[in-house]
Backbone as ProteinMPNN parsed JSONL, in Angstrom:
{"seq_chain_A": "ASIQIAANGRRTVTTEDFVAALAQVNYDWSLAEANRWIEHYQSTFKDVSTEEGERRTFLLFNPNNGGF", "coords_chain_A": {"N_chain_A": [[-63.473, -23.893, 66.1], [-64.122, -21.884, 68.92], [-62.307, -21.003, 70.784], [-59.268, -19.364, 70.913], [-55.787, -19.894, 70.558], [-52.933, -18.354, 71.536], [-49.498, -17.627, 70.529], [-48.0, -17.591, 72.856], [-49.348, -19.341, 74.422], [-51.631, -18.495, 75.699], [-55.099, -18.755, 76.115], [-57.979, -17.604, 74.63], [-61.354, -16.436, 74.255], [-63.752, -14.817, 72.303], [-66.87, -13.16, 72.7], [-68.25, -12.822, 70.31], [-67.078, -14.794, 68.613], [-67.852, -17.086, 70.002], [-70.667, -16.965, 69.834], [-70.902, -17.207, 67.061], [-69.937, -19.819, 66.696], [-71.917, -21.222, 68.052], [-74.077, -20.675, 66.378], [-73.471, -22.237, 64.193], [-74.323, -24.707, 64.966], [-77.001, -24.433, 65.096], [-77.942, -22.803, 67.236], [-79.294, -19.85, 68.262], [-78.112, -17.305, 69.681], [-77.914, -14.208, 71.487], [-75.346, -11.688, 71.94], [-75.417, -10.839, 74.597], [-76.754, -12.981, 75.873], [-74.868, -15.01, 75.51], [-72.691, -13.976, 76.973], [-73.795, -14.011, 79.563], [-74.095, -16.789, 79.917], [-71.412, -17.694, 79.786], [-70.323, -16.316, 82.02], [-71.806, -17.487, 84.094], [-71.502, -20.323, 83.904], [-68.817, -20.921, 83.373], [-66.294, -20.974, 85.298], [-63.576, -20.712, 85.067], [-62.969, -18.746, 83.271], [-61.861, -15.526, 82.655], [-62.797, -12.161, 82.432], [-61.267, -10.153, 80.147], [-61.674, -7.946, 78.63], [-61.13, -5.02, 76.651], [-62.726, -2.902, 76.185], [-65.949, -1.362, 76.735], [-69.239, -2.888, 76.673], [-71.112, -5.472, 74.89], [-69.498, -7.016, 73.287], [-67.191, -8.966, 74.192], [-64.071, -10.203, 75.61], [-62.705, -13.163, 76.825], [-60.407, -14.756, 79.018], [-59.042, -17.917, 79.348], [-58.133, -19.558, 82.235], [-56.128, -21.413, 84.604], [-57.119, -22.128, 87.709], [-55.814, -23.629, 89.607], [-53.038, -23.458, 89.467], [-52.58, -20.83, 89.142], [-51.877, -19.836, 86.695], [-52.255, -19.916, 83.14]], "CA_chain_A": [[-63.48, -23.734, 67.546], [-64.176, -20.467, 69.279], [-61.169, -20.661, 71.643], [-58.048, -19.064, 70.169], [-54.572, -20.132, 71.337], [-51.863, -17.465, 71.088], [-48.166, -18.231, 70.506], [-47.519, -17.727, 74.232], [-50.171, -20.334, 75.105], [-52.865, -17.924, 76.261], [-56.331, -19.172, 75.442], [-59.028, -16.602, 74.762], [-62.555, -16.576, 73.441], [-64.569, -13.609, 72.251], [-68.304, -13.443, 72.669], [-68.651, -12.93, 68.903], [-66.673, -16.111, 68.112], [-68.676, -18.083, 70.687], [-72.005, -16.899, 69.228], [-70.778, -17.745, 65.7], [-69.824, -21.278, 66.817], [-73.252, -21.711, 68.415], [-74.935, -20.568, 65.191], [-73.154, -23.361, 63.307], [-75.082, -25.878, 65.434], [-78.403, -23.994, 65.162], [-78.322, -22.057, 68.436], [-79.337, -18.431, 67.924], [-77.953, -16.551, 70.923], [-77.408, -12.84, 71.404], [-74.087, -11.506, 72.663], [-75.737, -10.758, 76.029], [-77.04, -14.341, 76.346], [-73.6, -15.738, 75.552], [-71.929, -13.46, 78.113], [-74.402, -14.535, 80.798], [-73.786, -18.211, 80.02], [-69.987, -17.812, 80.119], [-70.133, -15.862, 83.4], [-72.463, -18.393, 85.043], [-71.083, -21.723, 83.819], [-67.38, -21.091, 83.149], [-65.59, -20.306, 86.398], [-62.161, -20.534, 84.73], [-62.85, -17.704, 82.261], [-61.743, -14.189, 83.241], [-63.072, -11.096, 81.466], [-60.101, -9.31, 79.881], [-62.103, -7.009, 77.589], [-60.48, -3.709, 76.695], [-63.735, -1.866, 75.952], [-67.272, -1.635, 77.295], [-70.232, -3.412, 75.744], [-71.365, -6.913, 74.867], [-68.417, -7.696, 72.558], [-66.201, -9.143, 75.247], [-63.018, -11.202, 75.455], [-62.461, -13.904, 78.059], [-59.17, -15.515, 79.095], [-59.156, -19.183, 80.058], [-57.005, -19.721, 83.141], [-56.164, -22.563, 85.491], [-57.074, -21.606, 89.075], [-55.004, -24.487, 90.47], [-51.637, -23.038, 89.502], [-52.525, -19.385, 88.979], [-51.47, -19.476, 85.338], [-53.263, -20.106, 82.103]], "C_chain_A": [[-63.434, -22.251, 67.887], [-63.031, -20.052, 70.199], [-59.927, -20.501, 70.774], [-56.847, -19.282, 71.087], [-53.459, -19.285, 70.738], [-50.521, -18.204, 71.145], [-47.616, -18.452, 71.915], [-48.359, -18.705, 75.053], [-51.454, -19.804, 75.714], [-54.062, -18.332, 75.426], [-57.405, -18.122, 75.705], [-60.209, -16.974, 73.885], [-63.277, -15.235, 73.462], [-66.034, -14.027, 72.209], [-68.771, -13.626, 71.228], [-68.283, -14.296, 68.315], [-67.528, -17.215, 68.722], [-70.079, -18.131, 70.069], [-71.967, -17.475, 67.808], [-70.68, -19.271, 65.727], [-71.17, -21.889, 67.19], [-74.184, -21.699, 67.205], [-74.692, -21.727, 64.223], [-73.892, -24.634, 63.707], [-76.517, -25.482, 65.786], [-78.851, -23.435, 66.508], [-78.21, -20.582, 68.101], [-79.316, -17.62, 69.214], [-77.495, -15.137, 70.623], [-76.062, -12.786, 72.132], [-74.332, -11.485, 74.168], [-76.014, -12.142, 76.607], [-75.751, -15.147, 76.482], [-72.746, -15.278, 76.729], [-72.476, -13.997, 79.427], [-74.054, -16.004, 80.997], [-72.326, -18.409, 80.43], [-69.759, -17.434, 81.579], [-70.687, -16.858, 84.413], [-71.835, -19.785, 85.065], [-69.58, -21.946, 83.667], [-66.577, -20.324, 84.195], [-64.108, -20.082, 86.096], [-61.955, -19.544, 83.584], [-62.853, -16.349, 82.961], [-61.978, -13.157, 82.142], [-61.837, -10.206, 81.336], [-60.408, -8.289, 78.777], [-61.422, -5.663, 77.768], [-61.456, -2.569, 76.436], [-65.06, -2.303, 76.555], [-68.182, -2.23, 76.233], [-70.329, -4.918, 75.801], [-70.298, -7.695, 74.106], [-67.235, -7.834, 73.509], [-65.188, -10.22, 74.889], [-62.764, -11.834, 76.814], [-61.169, -14.698, 77.925], [-59.435, -16.779, 79.889], [-57.924, -19.32, 80.942], [-57.211, -20.947, 84.009], [-56.05, -22.058, 86.925], [-56.191, -22.432, 89.999], [-53.543, -24.083, 90.531], [-51.471, -21.541, 89.26], [-52.139, -18.924, 87.59], [-52.604, -19.605, 84.364], [-52.995, -21.333, 81.308]], "O_chain_A": [[-62.774, -21.468, 67.204], [-62.802, -18.856, 70.38], [-59.58, -21.391, 69.997], [-56.88, -18.901, 72.257], [-53.082, -19.469, 69.581], [-50.424, -19.278, 71.739], [-46.854, -19.391, 72.144], [-48.113, -18.882, 76.247], [-52.28, -20.58, 76.194], [-54.041, -18.263, 74.197], [-57.702, -17.793, 76.854], [-60.082, -17.719, 72.914], [-63.397, -14.598, 74.508], [-66.376, -15.112, 71.74], [-69.602, -14.492, 70.954], [-69.085, -14.893, 67.598], [-67.887, -18.174, 68.038], [-70.611, -19.211, 69.813], [-72.904, -18.161, 67.398], [-71.268, -19.944, 64.881], [-71.523, -22.96, 66.696], [-74.989, -22.614, 67.03], [-75.607, -22.147, 63.515], [-74.067, -25.537, 62.889], [-77.16, -26.092, 66.64], [-80.016, -23.578, 66.88], [-77.145, -20.114, 67.698], [-80.363, -17.288, 69.77], [-76.787, -14.888, 69.647], [-75.69, -13.718, 72.844], [-73.548, -12.046, 74.933], [-75.563, -12.451, 77.71], [-75.569, -15.877, 77.456], [-72.141, -16.104, 77.412], [-71.711, -14.393, 80.306], [-73.751, -16.425, 82.113], [-72.037, -19.205, 81.323], [-69.072, -18.156, 82.301], [-70.099, -17.051, 85.476], [-71.655, -20.363, 86.137], [-69.118, -23.077, 83.822], [-66.227, -19.162, 83.992], [-63.449, -19.328, 86.811], [-60.878, -19.508, 82.989], [-63.741, -16.059, 83.763], [-61.421, -13.269, 81.049], [-61.414, -9.579, 82.308], [-59.504, -7.83, 78.079], [-61.17, -5.222, 78.889], [-61.067, -1.401, 76.461], [-65.26, -3.482, 76.849], [-67.926, -2.093, 75.037], [-69.711, -5.564, 76.647], [-70.201, -8.912, 74.261], [-66.394, -6.942, 73.616], [-65.409, -11.035, 73.993], [-62.627, -11.141, 77.822], [-60.868, -15.244, 76.864], [-59.993, -16.72, 80.985], [-56.796, -19.213, 80.459], [-58.325, -21.456, 84.136], [-54.979, -21.601, 87.323], [-55.85, -21.966, 91.087], [-52.872, -24.333, 91.532], [-50.347, -21.043, 89.183], [-52.081, -17.721, 87.338], [-53.771, -19.426, 84.713], [-53.749, -21.649, 80.387]]}, "name": "protein", "num_of_chains": 1, "seq": "ASIQIAANGRRTVTTEDFVAALAQVNYDWSLAEANRWIEHYQSTFKDVSTEEGERRTFLLFNPNNGGF"}
């Protein structure tokens, strides 16, 4: 699974992990394609990347209670 769960319960996914998971099921996406898909289709993912570029990190959050 490309979503990582930290000890504090925070769920994150990196673009690199997402692309690797897609490759396992024969989808060959670039980092840019994966970022566009996440931004367009996943409204509960917030970009928490610490650096510029296509290698990004997204935090899964619950908009109904403001937490994660």
